[in-house]
Tab-separated table of C-alpha atoms in Angstrom:
chain	number	residue	atom	x	y	z
A	1	TRP	CA	0.000	0.000	0.000
A	2	MET	CA	2.767	2.474	0.899
A	3	SER	CA	4.596	2.037	-2.393
A	4	ALA	CA	1.517	1.968	-4.648
A	5	GLU	CA	1.714	4.344	-7.599
A	6	ASP	CA	-1.314	6.338	-6.457
A	7	GLN	CA	0.210	6.832	-2.984
A	8	GLN	CA	3.045	9.333	-3.406
A	9	TYR	CA	3.654	10.000	0.302
A	10	LEU	CA	6.550	7.566	0.667
A	11	ALA	CA	8.193	8.702	-2.567
A	12	ARG	CA	7.809	12.419	-1.738
A	13	ASN	CA	9.179	11.903	1.763
A	14	ALA	CA	12.138	9.843	0.489
A	15	VAL	CA	12.980	12.455	-2.169
A	16	ASN	CA	12.666	15.306	0.326
A	17	ARG	CA	14.983	13.560	2.806
A	18	LEU	CA	17.549	12.583	0.160
A	19	TRP	CA	17.534	16.146	-1.165
A	20	ALA	CA	18.102	17.475	2.356
A	21	HIS	CA	20.967	15.028	2.854
A	22	PHE	CA	22.807	16.076	-0.301
A	23	PHE	CA	21.913	19.777	-0.539
A	24	GLY	CA	21.663	20.788	3.114
A	25	ASP	CA	18.020	21.811	3.173
A	26	ALA	CA	14.826	20.053	2.177
A	27	LEU	CA	12.727	21.009	-0.825
A	28	ILE	CA	9.733	21.368	1.496
A	29	GLU	CA	10.407	22.680	4.992
A	30	PRO	CA	9.894	21.498	7.647
A	31	ILE	CA	11.135	18.182	6.360
A	32	ASP	CA	8.343	16.197	8.056
A	33	ASP	CA	5.471	18.397	6.813
A	34	LEU	CA	4.421	17.184	3.386
A	35	SER	CA	0.803	18.175	3.760
A	36	ALA	CA	-1.028	19.178	0.611
A	37	GLU	CA	-0.939	22.859	1.607
A	38	ALA	CA	2.833	22.913	2.182
A	39	ALA	CA	3.687	21.157	-1.087
A	40	GLN	CA	1.419	22.915	-3.572
A	41	SER	CA	3.243	26.051	-4.662
A	42	GLY	CA	6.509	27.097	-6.242
A	43	GLN	CA	9.243	25.412	-8.206
A	44	ARG	CA	10.461	23.424	-5.205
A	45	ALA	CA	7.084	21.669	-4.946
A	46	ALA	CA	7.073	20.973	-8.692
A	47	LEU	CA	10.594	19.555	-8.477
A	48	LEU	CA	9.609	17.387	-5.506
A	49	LYS	CA	6.611	16.026	-7.406
A	50	GLU	CA	8.647	15.254	-10.533
A	51	LEU	CA	11.449	13.565	-8.592
A	52	ALA	CA	8.901	11.504	-6.640
A	53	GLU	CA	7.356	10.342	-9.921
A	54	ILE	CA	10.814	9.333	-11.175
A	55	LEU	CA	11.457	7.425	-7.949
A	56	VAL	CA	8.160	5.534	-8.264
A	57	ALA	CA	8.795	4.799	-11.975
A	58	SER	CA	12.229	3.381	-11.116
A	59	ASP	CA	10.651	1.047	-8.534
A	60	TYR	CA	12.125	3.064	-5.639
A	61	ASP	CA	15.711	2.852	-6.878
A	62	THR	CA	17.364	5.321	-4.501
A	63	ALA	CA	20.766	4.658	-6.086
A	64	LEU	CA	19.431	6.098	-9.353
A	65	LEU	CA	18.173	9.187	-7.542
A	66	THR	CA	21.431	9.567	-5.612
A	67	ARG	CA	23.414	9.338	-8.862
A	68	ALA	CA	21.161	11.974	-10.428
A	69	PHE	CA	21.675	14.314	-7.459
A	70	VAL	CA	25.449	14.070	-7.289
A	71	LEU	CA	25.897	14.385	-11.056
A	72	SER	CA	23.611	17.431	-11.311
A	73	ASN	CA	24.739	21.004	-11.850
A	74	ALA	CA	22.930	21.983	-8.650
A	75	TYR	CA	25.232	19.717	-6.614
A	76	ARG	CA	28.299	21.428	-8.121
A	77	LEU	CA	27.240	24.970	-7.246
A	78	SER	CA	29.563	27.218	-5.297
A	79	THR	CA	28.971	27.760	-1.583
A	80	ASN	CA	29.228	31.493	-2.179
A	81	PRO	CA	25.778	32.865	-3.140
A	82	ASP	CA	27.466	35.746	-4.980
A	83	ASP	CA	28.929	33.239	-7.458
A	84	SER	CA	25.499	31.913	-8.304
A	85	PRO	CA	24.228	32.486	-11.853
A	86	ASN	CA	20.715	33.006	-10.400
A	87	GLU	CA	21.602	35.747	-7.927
A	88	SER	CA	18.942	38.110	-9.300
A	89	LEU	CA	16.148	35.572	-8.782
A	90	ASP	CA	14.109	35.140	-5.634
A	91	PRO	CA	15.699	32.246	-3.669
A	92	ASN	CA	12.250	30.941	-2.740
A	93	GLU	CA	11.324	30.502	-6.386
A	94	VAL	CA	14.379	28.603	-7.602
A	95	ALA	CA	15.276	25.088	-6.574
A	96	VAL	CA	18.904	25.765	-5.651
A	97	THR	CA	20.852	29.029	-5.808
A	98	ALA	CA	24.024	28.056	-3.940
A	99	SER	CA	25.329	25.084	-2.045
A	100	ARG	CA	25.100	25.343	1.745
A	101	VAL	CA	28.155	25.024	3.944
A	102	ARG	CA	27.533	22.312	6.524
A	103	GLY	CA	29.487	21.293	9.568
A	104	LEU	CA	30.707	17.802	10.221
A	105	THR	CA	28.379	15.328	11.843
A	106	SER	CA	29.412	14.042	15.242
A	107	GLU	CA	30.531	10.744	13.704
A	108	GLN	CA	32.624	12.526	11.069
A	109	LEU	CA	34.207	14.750	13.711
A	110	TYR	CA	35.018	11.735	15.902
A	111	ASN	CA	36.554	9.850	12.966
A	112	SER	CA	38.642	12.854	11.935
A	113	LEU	CA	40.201	13.059	15.387
C-alpha cells in the first residue's frame, strides 16, 4: 500500500529527505510536513513532485536518484551565493541558488580526530 503508484507519500518523503541530505536543506520545509498545503506552490514543490514520480517509476531505486543528485549542476554549485548564476532571482522561487556550507556530523568529527 505504501509504495503503490497512487500513494506518493513515501516517494515524496524519500525524495525530500535525500535532497536534504545532499543539498543541506529540504525542498519542502519542515522536512516532516508534506501536507497538501505545504507542497502545492513554487518550483520546489514541482521539483519534488517530478522527482517523486521518477522514484516511483524506477521502482524506488534510490541509487538512481542519488546518482542523479550528485551528477547534477545543482550539486556542483559554489557555496558562495554571490557566485550563483541566479543571484537576481528570488531564492524561494528557484530550486537551488548556492550550495550550503555544513558542519561535520558528530561521527565525522570523531573519525577525523
